[in-house]
Amino acid sequence: MASISVTGIGSGVDINQLVTDLVSAERKPFDDLYNAQEAELLAEKTAWASFDAQVVKFETALKALNESTDFDVLTGTSGDTSLYTITPSSTAAPSSYNIKVSSLATAHKVVTGDLGSTTSTINTGTLGITVGSSSFSVTITSSNYTVAGIRDAINNATGNTLVDATTISDTSGTKLVLSSKQTGQANGVVVNVTSDGDGNDTDNAGLSQLKTSKASVASTIGSTNTESGAANSGSLSTLASGELTLGGIDVGASAAADDTLSSTDNAGSAIAIAAAINAKSFTTGVSATTSQTTFIFDVAGSLSSAVDLAAGELKINGTNVDVGNIAASGTAAATASAFITAINAVTSVTGITASGTTSVVTLTASDARNIQFQAAVTTNSASYLTSLGVADSTNKVARGSVTLVSSGNITVGGTAPTDADFSAGTTSQSSSTSVLATAADAKLEIDGLTVSSSNNSVTNISGVTINLLKADDTKTTTAFVSSDTTTLIGKIDTLVTEYNALFTLSEQLDFYDAENDGETNGALIGDPTLGTFMSQIKDKLIGAVTSPGGTFDTLAEIGVTIDEKGFLQKDTTMLNSAFSNNLSDVEKLFSSTNGVGNVLVNLLDDYTKTNGIFDEVVSRINKEIAEVDGKQAELNDDMTKRSAYLLSKLITMDSIVASLNATSDFLTEQLKSLPGVVKKD
């Protein structure tokens, strides 16, 4: 509503201004009082907000020390940071480890042959790209069938989190390179082609020249394991160092072979040979798979006399097979059934199962372990076992087959590769792509134990991560996992810093300016809550802990004291000694039920929690501010009424003055008209 300006007609006085001046003069003492009160209350509120913020910082420092787990801070020290770093988590145990980094995990990288230039057209079709157990597909059309277009289509394909495609141009032309985004032997890059635009998905032309394939070499064992196969009888040669090489790398030393086997002795088996090859696959790029072991023998039907194959006369992998009595008049099928039943009765021990029909018995080991027939010949059974080709001098041993697989060429060599039933020579891939980098697991030794990892972040030690940086197969270093006293003492440093900041702030807020009669007093001078709070904190810091359970019961005993001014001080030498030599006792001093950390955190919680003591103080201040605001509102109402009253009175007064002035003017004019009155000029 617009104000009405009134100028006195009769008096000539600015009545509005007069009212404003009168009201302002009347309300000024009250305004000054209320403004001063509100300013003081707001200053208190601001002071408590800043104090509460510093209390929170102090409380945070305490909470880093009030649980026993807060002291489970470990650090890892590498014996050679150029080879690896070691990082423990809170679940690790302090220990030392002898570590040798034999090789790093690498990512598979394949390259095509010369494709011309980046603008050369290849052909249309579909690329299926697999890395490990994951795959995605890329459709190549006439809109993107150049070398550059195929590269970009692969990189931008939906679901491609597996490979990066790049082009490299050398002296012979441009090549497409696919690099696995994941390291590890299992993460090789495989490219398949379907619907090649030239109508042939398997040749090395058109889109199919981008396909990858694996070279494969199978051992000759596993196909002639019969009772008459000479290769399966007698002693098997030991696969010694240097006898089998792949790409010139020796893989034979760890695959000794023999023919005196038990159910768990698989030296010389397909299992052992494959294990020896796979142990070196990270350097050779060649892995091995196995196929089941099979051994077949014929049984005779009509015999000249009965045969009793009692327990101990026939063994399979060192386990007795009790076939029992074989009648002279029995049939071959019945005899075969007797063998099958007896052999399967001990399958849980030997790992060998038997099956067959008519006169043929087939033994199989699905895990490719060796199968060995052993005879303890007696007069009764000698001729029969000999007829099966099994006797003391001619024990039969059958092995499963081993197949070598590689994304590159396979070159078999060595002084005696035939001891593993491989022939020397090179088997090539059937595609135009080749391997730039082999997919390999990281290999290292930890305390003499061989460890492999598909990536260079090795987590085989519980709670510990070893990050491999470089390999050196000739160097063994010692790594340590130990308590991180530097970090723990740093927590004490933070506690001291935050308390001293809290103490400094409390002194500023409770400051009395004696030199200026209190003109610049602190905002909380004399506040009982502030004084009580700081007194309680100090008492807990310097007091003794009840039954901490260790050798320390005061902070002073580990080097933390309060000086004569009230500030916390620390003795670095004492702290280092306590944390290095008595860490568990320091932990108890802080985190036991009555420990410094627990007691102080509980005390602070009483003040800082919702509806706690600090909230009550702020609520009281807010209430007082509201009361002052209420008084100010009442004053405004009163002054509004006062203004209206004064304005009414002054307007009335002005009217009277105007009336008097009019009368005066009338009388003056009348007097002028009287006889004898001379008008003065």
XYZ file of C-alpha atoms in Angstrom:
681
model
C 0.000 0.000 0.000
C 1.476 3.380 -0.995
C 2.103 5.832 1.830
C 0.167 9.123 1.886
C 2.280 12.248 2.137
C 0.631 15.002 4.132
C 1.949 18.555 4.241
C 0.334 20.846 6.827
C -1.985 23.306 5.031
C -2.393 25.367 8.051
C 1.013 24.972 9.650
C 3.179 24.420 6.614
C 4.928 21.544 8.490
C 5.795 18.182 6.731
C 3.618 16.080 8.972
C 4.810 12.678 7.571
C 8.424 13.457 8.219
C 7.598 14.746 11.631
C 5.778 11.508 12.456
C 8.658 9.398 11.108
C 11.179 11.334 13.154
C 9.105 11.128 16.289
C 8.504 7.363 15.934
C 12.162 6.659 15.078
C 13.309 8.540 18.140
C 10.814 6.692 20.295
C 11.726 3.177 19.005
C 15.500 3.589 18.773
C 16.326 2.378 22.303
C 14.245 -0.721 21.736
C 15.737 -1.401 18.278
C 19.237 -1.037 19.657
C 18.448 -3.452 22.477
C 16.799 -6.096 20.333
C 19.424 -5.871 17.566
C 22.205 -6.251 20.091
C 20.483 -9.230 21.676
C 19.918 -10.930 18.308
C 23.474 -10.222 17.124
C 24.831 -11.780 20.299
C 22.607 -14.847 19.914
C 23.509 -15.274 16.252
C 27.183 -14.997 17.151
C 26.677 -17.741 19.755
C 24.916 -19.929 17.205
C 27.689 -19.428 14.651
C 30.298 -20.141 17.305
C 28.633 -23.406 18.278
C 28.414 -24.433 14.615
C 32.145 -23.905 14.132
C 32.923 -25.618 17.431
C 30.698 -28.584 16.580
C 32.458 -28.924 13.204
C 35.835 -29.139 14.946
C 34.461 -31.629 17.479
C 33.422 -33.830 14.553
C 36.983 -33.719 13.198
C 38.328 -34.680 16.616
C 35.757 -37.461 16.891
C 36.726 -38.774 13.438
C 40.362 -38.944 14.562
C 39.297 -40.857 17.675
C 37.151 -43.297 15.710
C 40.238 -44.277 13.731
C 41.645 -45.642 17.004
C 38.757 -46.997 19.073
C 38.290 -50.439 17.441
C 40.796 -53.276 17.572
C 40.518 -53.618 13.793
C 41.702 -50.021 13.450
C 45.144 -51.315 14.341
C 45.109 -54.031 11.665
C 46.941 -51.729 9.303
C 49.534 -53.575 7.260
C 52.118 -52.533 4.737
C 53.839 -54.530 2.063
C 57.528 -54.184 1.309
C 58.806 -55.518 -1.995
C 62.241 -57.030 -2.242
C 62.615 -55.328 -5.630
C 60.071 -52.708 -6.670
C 61.214 -52.966 -10.285
C 59.896 -56.563 -10.336
C 56.721 -56.311 -8.244
C 54.858 -54.451 -5.546
C 52.972 -56.111 -2.701
C 49.799 -54.728 -1.127
C 48.125 -56.368 1.879
C 44.519 -55.881 2.930
C 43.297 -55.855 6.527
C 42.680 -59.619 6.300
C 46.316 -60.448 5.556
C 48.683 -61.881 8.130
C 52.143 -60.452 8.826
C 54.694 -62.679 7.151
C 57.571 -62.821 4.699
C 57.618 -64.428 1.262
C 60.415 -65.437 -1.076
C 59.267 -64.424 -4.539
C 60.670 -65.108 -7.990
C 58.871 -63.654 -11.012
C 59.477 -66.067 -13.885
C 57.223 -64.435 -16.471
C 54.459 -61.881 -16.817
C 50.944 -62.526 -18.032
C 50.625 -61.396 -21.615
C 47.725 -60.724 -23.937
C 47.251 -62.625 -27.165
C 47.852 -60.632 -30.316
C 47.278 -61.935 -33.854
C 48.090 -60.313 -37.169
C 46.815 -60.952 -40.669
C 48.912 -61.218 -43.781
C 49.334 -58.294 -46.163
C 45.909 -56.789 -46.938
C 47.095 -54.020 -49.285
C 46.208 -50.623 -47.834
C 43.614 -49.305 -45.398
C 41.313 -48.551 -48.338
C 41.647 -52.003 -49.915
C 38.370 -53.941 -50.068
C 38.251 -57.415 -48.497
C 34.738 -58.892 -48.771
C 31.420 -59.103 -47.001
C 30.353 -61.651 -44.379
C 30.276 -62.148 -40.634
C 33.212 -62.250 -38.235
C 32.797 -64.223 -35.016
C 35.430 -63.173 -32.495
C 36.007 -65.200 -29.328
C 38.303 -64.504 -26.390
C 38.254 -67.141 -23.694
C 34.614 -68.069 -23.098
C 33.141 -64.790 -24.415
C 32.383 -63.787 -27.980
C 30.695 -61.232 -30.213
C 29.960 -60.946 -33.917
C 30.571 -58.246 -36.517
C 28.627 -57.914 -39.746
C 30.711 -56.710 -42.684
C 28.790 -55.175 -45.593
C 29.714 -53.239 -48.699
C 29.577 -50.087 -46.557
C 32.471 -51.142 -44.325
C 34.380 -53.908 -46.105
C 37.648 -52.005 -46.470
C 40.540 -52.765 -44.143
C 39.909 -49.545 -42.205
C 36.155 -50.181 -42.227
C 36.577 -53.676 -40.791
C 38.949 -52.314 -38.131
C 36.425 -49.661 -37.069
C 33.495 -52.094 -37.233
C 35.277 -54.434 -34.825
C 36.146 -51.642 -32.395
C 32.607 -50.246 -32.436
C 30.770 -53.575 -32.380
C 28.080 -54.105 -29.749
C 29.418 -56.372 -27.035
C 33.077 -55.842 -27.897
C 34.834 -55.694 -24.560
C 37.295 -58.299 -25.740
C 39.684 -56.996 -28.410
C 41.242 -53.880 -29.841
C 41.678 -53.738 -33.612
C 44.463 -51.677 -35.179
C 46.132 -51.458 -38.565
C 49.896 -51.475 -39.040
C 51.604 -50.707 -42.314
C 55.082 -52.124 -42.879
C 57.257 -52.517 -45.942
C 55.021 -55.257 -47.350
C 51.668 -53.525 -46.849
C 48.897 -53.006 -44.315
C 47.979 -55.652 -41.741
C 45.075 -55.922 -39.304
C 46.098 -56.630 -35.722
C 43.698 -57.936 -33.062
C 44.841 -57.641 -29.435
C 43.042 -59.283 -26.539
C 42.071 -56.871 -23.777
C 42.624 -59.664 -21.267
C 45.875 -61.334 -20.417
C 46.213 -65.030 -19.728
C 46.643 -68.287 -21.552
C 42.894 -68.944 -21.672
C 42.188 -65.628 -23.393
C 43.479 -66.307 -26.885
C 41.854 -64.525 -29.817
C 39.940 -66.771 -32.213
C 38.321 -65.402 -35.380
C 35.770 -67.408 -37.364
C 34.195 -66.382 -40.658
C 30.733 -67.208 -41.984
C 28.921 -66.099 -45.130
C 32.122 -64.923 -46.812
C 31.129 -62.952 -49.894
C 33.337 -65.127 -52.104
C 31.347 -68.224 -51.120
C 34.214 -69.943 -49.272
C 34.538 -69.571 -45.481
C 37.612 -71.770 -45.099
C 40.121 -70.552 -47.670
C 42.608 -67.761 -47.162
C 40.912 -65.326 -49.514
C 38.196 -62.706 -49.077
C 36.962 -62.195 -45.532
C 38.120 -65.679 -44.519
C 41.753 -64.543 -44.734
C 41.066 -62.883 -41.359
C 40.183 -66.175 -39.664
C 42.484 -67.786 -37.134
C 43.026 -71.485 -36.672
C 45.033 -73.631 -34.347
C 47.762 -76.043 -35.318
C 47.227 -79.474 -33.781
C 49.568 -82.444 -33.280
C 48.394 -85.711 -31.708
C 50.622 -88.336 -30.138
C 50.470 -91.846 -31.547
C 49.619 -93.478 -28.249
C 46.035 -94.205 -27.380
C 45.143 -95.957 -30.635
C 47.017 -99.277 -30.366
C 46.492 -100.142 -26.721
C 45.647 -103.800 -27.137
C 47.080 -106.938 -25.627
C 49.157 -107.551 -28.723
C 50.440 -103.998 -29.165
C 54.169 -104.181 -28.565
C 54.364 -100.465 -27.929
C 52.318 -100.952 -24.792
C 54.390 -103.581 -23.058
C 57.593 -103.535 -21.072
C 59.202 -100.476 -19.533
C 58.375 -97.026 -20.852
C 61.345 -94.794 -21.492
C 61.896 -91.873 -19.131
C 61.117 -88.530 -20.775
C 64.305 -86.866 -19.639
C 65.604 -83.325 -20.020
C 66.076 -82.364 -23.656
C 64.196 -85.343 -25.092
C 61.088 -83.315 -25.988
C 61.232 -79.688 -27.100
C 58.537 -77.401 -28.471
C 59.826 -74.501 -30.495
C 63.268 -75.283 -29.108
C 62.125 -75.031 -25.474
C 62.693 -78.120 -23.304
C 59.528 -79.532 -21.726
C 60.634 -83.049 -20.884
C 62.398 -82.876 -17.547
C 59.272 -83.027 -15.388
C 57.596 -85.996 -17.114
C 59.449 -89.102 -15.920
C 57.894 -92.350 -17.092
C 57.768 -95.868 -15.687
C 55.547 -98.927 -15.781
C 55.358 -99.918 -12.105
C 52.244 -97.940 -11.376
C 49.699 -97.715 -8.622
C 46.309 -96.114 -9.061
C 47.799 -92.722 -8.214
C 51.233 -93.086 -9.842
C 50.891 -91.555 -13.282
C 54.494 -90.871 -14.212
C 54.818 -91.303 -17.929
C 51.046 -91.091 -18.390
C 49.268 -88.742 -20.761
C 48.434 -86.733 -17.616
C 52.117 -86.289 -16.738
C 53.218 -85.514 -20.289
C 50.413 -82.961 -20.746
C 51.249 -81.385 -17.387
C 54.907 -81.023 -18.400
C 53.904 -79.378 -21.677
C 51.347 -77.047 -20.061
C 53.874 -76.016 -17.433
C 55.884 -74.417 -20.223
C 52.985 -73.263 -22.378
C 53.489 -69.664 -21.329
C 56.801 -69.663 -23.191
C 56.135 -72.168 -25.950
C 52.617 -71.027 -26.849
C 51.640 -74.694 -27.040
C 49.116 -76.341 -24.726
C 48.191 -79.985 -24.348
C 44.910 -81.827 -23.958
C 44.377 -85.492 -23.170
C 42.029 -88.225 -24.349
C 40.928 -91.228 -22.333
C 43.129 -94.268 -21.950
C 41.822 -97.471 -23.530
C 43.111 -101.042 -23.131
C 41.469 -104.000 -24.918
C 42.046 -107.709 -24.423
C 40.395 -110.932 -25.602
C 39.388 -113.756 -23.287
C 39.329 -117.419 -24.182
C 36.127 -119.434 -24.116
C 36.534 -123.237 -23.818
C 39.580 -124.131 -21.671
C 41.413 -127.420 -21.280
C 41.042 -127.070 -17.541
C 39.496 -124.675 -15.053
C 41.470 -121.579 -13.974
C 41.134 -119.921 -10.595
C 42.284 -116.250 -10.732
C 42.228 -115.617 -7.016
C 43.076 -112.362 -5.331
C 46.669 -111.296 -5.917
C 47.172 -113.180 -9.171
C 45.967 -110.297 -11.332
C 46.300 -106.606 -10.499
C 45.240 -103.417 -12.254
C 47.326 -100.399 -11.284
C 48.514 -102.263 -8.209
C 45.033 -103.224 -6.961
C 43.991 -106.892 -6.655
C 41.302 -108.027 -9.072
C 39.580 -111.196 -7.871
C 38.111 -112.721 -11.037
C 37.584 -116.089 -9.331
C 37.105 -119.519 -10.941
C 36.786 -119.813 -14.712
C 35.264 -123.164 -15.661
C 36.788 -125.216 -18.477
C 33.398 -125.528 -20.123
C 32.530 -121.803 -19.788
C 31.805 -119.497 -22.654
C 33.901 -116.490 -23.686
C 30.981 -114.195 -22.860
C 30.750 -115.613 -19.352
C 34.490 -115.218 -18.871
C 34.390 -111.645 -20.153
C 31.514 -110.924 -17.767
C 33.543 -112.295 -14.847
C 36.451 -109.988 -15.692
C 34.161 -106.959 -16.106
C 32.429 -107.569 -12.782
C 35.703 -108.044 -10.905
C 37.387 -104.995 -12.437
C 34.396 -102.696 -11.824
C 34.276 -103.859 -8.212
C 37.488 -101.900 -7.576
C 36.824 -98.902 -9.860
C 36.611 -96.538 -6.893
C 40.238 -97.402 -6.147
C 41.744 -97.785 -9.599
C 39.745 -95.226 -11.549
C 39.393 -97.859 -14.282
C 36.068 -99.098 -15.681
C 35.421 -102.224 -17.734
C 32.878 -102.995 -20.421
C 32.573 -105.406 -23.324
C 30.659 -107.988 -25.268
C 31.310 -111.631 -26.166
C 35.042 -112.255 -25.798
C 36.364 -108.690 -25.738
C 36.953 -106.629 -22.567
C 37.593 -102.877 -22.852
C 39.179 -100.956 -19.979
C 38.949 -97.145 -19.938
C 40.303 -94.300 -17.806
C 38.438 -91.093 -18.669
C 41.071 -88.887 -17.004
C 43.837 -90.349 -19.222
C 45.677 -92.062 -16.361
C 47.794 -95.101 -17.177
C 46.227 -98.567 -17.213
C 48.574 -101.371 -16.203
C 47.976 -105.114 -16.138
C 50.234 -106.853 -13.621
C 50.424 -110.621 -13.072
C 51.630 -112.597 -10.085
C 51.880 -115.869 -12.014
C 51.120 -119.174 -10.268
C 51.198 -122.664 -11.661
C 47.426 -122.698 -11.874
C 47.016 -119.425 -13.776
C 50.303 -118.997 -15.597
C 49.302 -120.386 -18.930
C 45.978 -118.547 -18.951
C 47.500 -115.156 -18.129
C 50.183 -115.789 -20.678
C 47.464 -116.391 -23.248
C 46.158 -112.921 -22.395
C 49.625 -111.558 -22.997
C 50.098 -110.734 -19.337
C 52.979 -112.207 -17.360
C 55.695 -110.983 -15.034
C 58.070 -110.313 -17.875
C 55.566 -108.642 -20.154
C 53.371 -106.395 -17.999
C 51.090 -104.333 -20.165
C 50.901 -100.535 -19.834
C 48.477 -98.380 -21.801
C 48.545 -94.599 -21.938
C 45.994 -92.030 -23.042
C 46.708 -89.780 -25.977
C 48.059 -86.230 -25.862
C 47.177 -83.551 -28.397
C 49.227 -80.395 -28.815
C 47.342 -77.216 -29.707
C 48.681 -73.775 -30.589
C 47.474 -70.597 -32.208
C 50.810 -70.581 -34.033
C 52.958 -73.239 -35.631
C 54.053 -76.249 -33.577
C 57.651 -77.404 -33.917
C 58.393 -80.705 -32.173
C 62.022 -81.560 -31.524
C 64.391 -82.920 -28.921
C 66.686 -85.906 -28.633
C 63.886 -88.444 -28.178
C 60.403 -86.984 -28.777
C 59.186 -90.528 -29.512
C 59.394 -91.257 -25.796
C 56.211 -89.165 -25.620
C 55.055 -90.692 -28.917
C 55.587 -87.513 -30.933
C 57.478 -87.259 -34.157
C 59.905 -84.427 -34.822
C 58.744 -81.778 -37.278
C 56.696 -78.614 -37.740
C 52.936 -78.388 -38.090
C 51.673 -75.063 -39.449
C 48.428 -73.177 -39.055
C 45.923 -73.446 -41.806
C 45.204 -69.698 -41.913
C 47.044 -66.611 -43.073
C 47.036 -65.026 -39.609
C 49.983 -65.411 -37.287
C 50.754 -64.722 -33.649
C 52.459 -61.480 -32.669
C 52.211 -62.089 -28.917
C 51.422 -65.321 -27.116
C 48.579 -65.497 -24.619
C 50.318 -66.500 -21.422
C 49.675 -66.705 -17.703
C 52.015 -65.064 -15.266
C 54.361 -67.525 -13.583
C 56.067 -66.984 -10.283
C 57.350 -68.873 -7.295
C 56.204 -68.031 -3.785
C 58.288 -69.757 -1.139
C 59.228 -72.398 -3.714
C 55.643 -73.073 -4.777
C 54.827 -72.511 -8.442
C 51.937 -70.111 -8.959
C 50.225 -69.060 -12.165
C 47.811 -66.183 -12.751
C 45.870 -65.084 -15.811
C 46.810 -61.491 -15.068
C 49.660 -59.638 -13.430
C 47.679 -58.854 -10.296
C 48.291 -62.027 -8.310
C 46.002 -62.793 -5.354
C 47.114 -66.325 -4.478
C 48.225 -65.271 -0.983
C 45.159 -64.671 1.161
C 44.640 -60.969 1.754
C 47.662 -59.986 -0.355
C 47.914 -58.668 -3.910
C 51.205 -58.923 -5.770
C 51.372 -56.616 -8.777
C 53.924 -57.997 -11.231
C 55.965 -55.427 -13.162
C 58.901 -57.298 -14.688
C 60.193 -60.856 -14.884
C 63.624 -62.083 -13.824
C 63.827 -65.856 -13.617
C 67.270 -65.643 -12.007
C 66.347 -63.474 -9.046
C 64.542 -64.414 -5.831
C 63.731 -61.589 -3.432
C 62.015 -61.421 -0.059
C 58.799 -59.479 0.431
C 57.392 -58.566 3.826
C 53.884 -57.965 5.126
C 54.125 -56.175 8.456
C 52.305 -53.726 10.691
C 52.290 -50.260 9.188
C 53.594 -48.310 12.176
C 54.014 -45.178 10.057
C 50.298 -45.055 9.260
C 49.328 -45.941 12.823
C 51.516 -43.221 14.317
C 50.024 -40.924 11.678
C 46.635 -41.585 13.299
C 48.090 -40.344 16.601
C 49.449 -37.272 14.812
C 45.964 -36.546 13.457
C 44.432 -37.004 16.905
C 46.918 -34.544 18.429
C 46.384 -32.033 15.623
C 42.594 -32.128 15.823
C 42.519 -31.891 19.623
C 44.884 -28.915 19.594
C 42.714 -27.227 16.966
C 39.678 -27.886 19.185
C 41.457 -26.532 22.262
C 42.611 -23.409 20.387
C 39.071 -22.748 19.174
C 37.629 -23.208 22.663
C 40.138 -20.674 24.024
C 39.157 -18.166 21.342
C 35.446 -18.609 22.000
C 35.912 -18.258 25.775
C 38.344 -15.305 25.520
C 37.965 -12.268 27.838
C 39.343 -8.999 26.447
C 40.621 -7.518 29.673
C 42.588 -4.741 27.957
C 39.485 -3.310 26.312
C 36.946 -4.038 29.028
C 35.470 -6.917 27.140
C 34.944 -5.185 23.802
C 36.235 -8.194 21.829
C 35.219 -11.045 24.108
C 34.779 -14.509 22.658
C 31.302 -15.414 21.476
C 30.944 -18.120 24.143
C 32.706 -16.471 27.055
C 31.672 -18.051 30.302
C 29.455 -20.626 28.591
C 29.060 -23.519 31.078
C 28.510 -26.136 28.390
C 31.771 -25.250 26.659
C 33.711 -25.277 29.905
C 32.260 -28.605 31.055
C 32.889 -30.224 27.680
C 36.557 -29.250 27.470
C 37.132 -30.233 31.094
C 35.678 -33.701 30.509
C 37.765 -34.230 27.365
C 40.949 -33.236 29.157
C 40.208 -35.552 32.094
C 39.792 -38.533 29.751
C 43.007 -37.732 27.882
C 45.209 -37.509 30.958
C 43.399 -40.065 33.126
C 44.287 -43.725 33.595
C 42.363 -46.447 31.768
C 40.689 -49.034 33.967
C 41.847 -52.592 33.185
C 43.093 -52.065 29.630
C 44.591 -55.555 29.575
C 48.050 -54.415 28.496
C 51.186 -52.765 29.853
C 49.939 -49.208 29.171
C 47.129 -47.474 31.051
C 47.781 -43.795 30.178
C 48.577 -41.944 26.981
C 51.635 -40.466 28.692
C 53.206 -43.940 28.778
C 53.278 -44.078 24.980
C 54.447 -40.477 24.601
C 51.252 -38.359 24.425
C 50.893 -35.684 27.138
C 49.161 -32.335 27.788
C 51.514 -29.391 28.396
C 51.084 -26.532 30.853
C 49.157 -24.487 28.280
C 46.667 -27.284 27.650
C 47.938 -28.529 24.275
C 48.613 -32.179 23.434
C 52.264 -33.000 22.776
C 53.827 -36.199 21.405
C 57.188 -37.815 21.971
C 58.130 -39.404 18.629
C 60.739 -41.708 20.151
C 58.319 -43.110 22.718
C 55.576 -43.527 20.119
C 57.876 -45.408 17.731
C 58.991 -47.702 20.522
C 55.444 -48.403 21.711
C 54.027 -49.091 18.242
C 57.033 -51.138 17.123
C 57.455 -53.256 20.253
C 54.077 -53.287 22.018
C 51.453 -52.734 19.329
C 48.894 -55.046 20.918
C 49.156 -53.142 24.212
C 48.742 -49.801 22.443
C 45.657 -51.214 20.744
C 44.216 -52.218 24.134
C 44.943 -48.752 25.570
C 42.662 -47.267 22.916
C 40.145 -49.963 22.026
C 39.480 -51.942 25.193
C 36.078 -51.448 26.813
C 37.418 -48.633 29.007
C 40.072 -47.562 26.523
C 40.790 -43.934 25.715
C 39.250 -44.194 22.278
C 36.050 -45.892 23.377
C 35.470 -43.670 26.414
C 36.021 -40.452 24.471
C 33.897 -41.554 21.516
C 31.036 -42.387 23.886
C 31.446 -39.025 25.631
C 31.479 -37.122 22.348
C 28.409 -39.017 21.190
C 26.471 -37.632 24.168
C 27.225 -34.140 22.878
C 27.043 -34.590 19.095
C 24.201 -37.071 18.595
C 20.791 -35.977 17.380
C 19.002 -34.281 20.287
C 22.286 -34.396 22.200
C 23.750 -31.674 24.389
C 24.938 -29.510 21.488
C 21.510 -29.733 19.825
C 19.905 -28.663 23.104
C 22.189 -25.616 23.269
C 21.361 -24.609 19.708
C 17.652 -25.176 20.373
C 17.847 -22.842 23.374
C 19.568 -20.188 21.230
C 16.978 -20.556 18.489
C 14.238 -20.172 21.066
C 15.790 -16.968 22.412
C 16.224 -15.616 18.874
C 12.558 -16.328 18.252
C 11.667 -14.467 21.442
C 13.685 -11.426 20.334
C 12.059 -11.597 16.905
C 8.691 -11.696 18.676
C 9.521 -8.590 20.671
C 10.670 -6.884 17.486
C 7.368 -7.784 15.817
C 5.432 -6.404 18.804
C 7.474 -3.215 18.636
C 6.696 -2.885 14.940
C 2.983 -3.264 15.654
C 3.167 -0.724 18.471
C 5.087 1.766 16.351
C 2.640 1.352 13.476
C -0.190 2.221 15.844
C 1.862 5.060 17.308
C 2.500 6.466 13.839
C -1.223 6.399 13.052
C -2.045 8.117 16.344
C 0.521 10.886 15.893
C -0.521 11.443 12.304
C -4.171 11.815 13.351
C -3.329 14.296 16.108
C -1.026 16.360 13.907
C -3.596 16.511 11.116
C -6.182 17.747 13.644
C -3.716 20.285 14.941
C -2.978 21.477 11.436
C -6.694 21.922 10.767
C -7.042 24.093 13.875
C -4.028 26.154 12.838
C -5.524 26.553 9.366
C -8.823 27.731 10.910
C -7.063 30.219 13.168
C -5.037 31.519 10.260
C -8.226 32.039 8.266
C -9.844 33.950 11.177
C -6.729 36.053 11.543
C -6.763 36.954 7.883
C -10.482 37.906 8.067
C -10.004 40.120 11.067
C -7.040 41.811 9.450
C -9.058 42.671 6.400
C -11.918 43.987 8.558
C -9.596 46.176 10.531
C -8.206 47.662 7.390
C -11.650 48.930 6.399
C -12.300 50.832 9.638
C -12.157 54.713 9.505
C -8.937 56.250 10.709
C -6.846 53.218 9.846
C -3.990 54.196 7.650
C -2.567 51.462 5.442
C 1.157 51.259 5.614
C 3.003 50.636 2.411
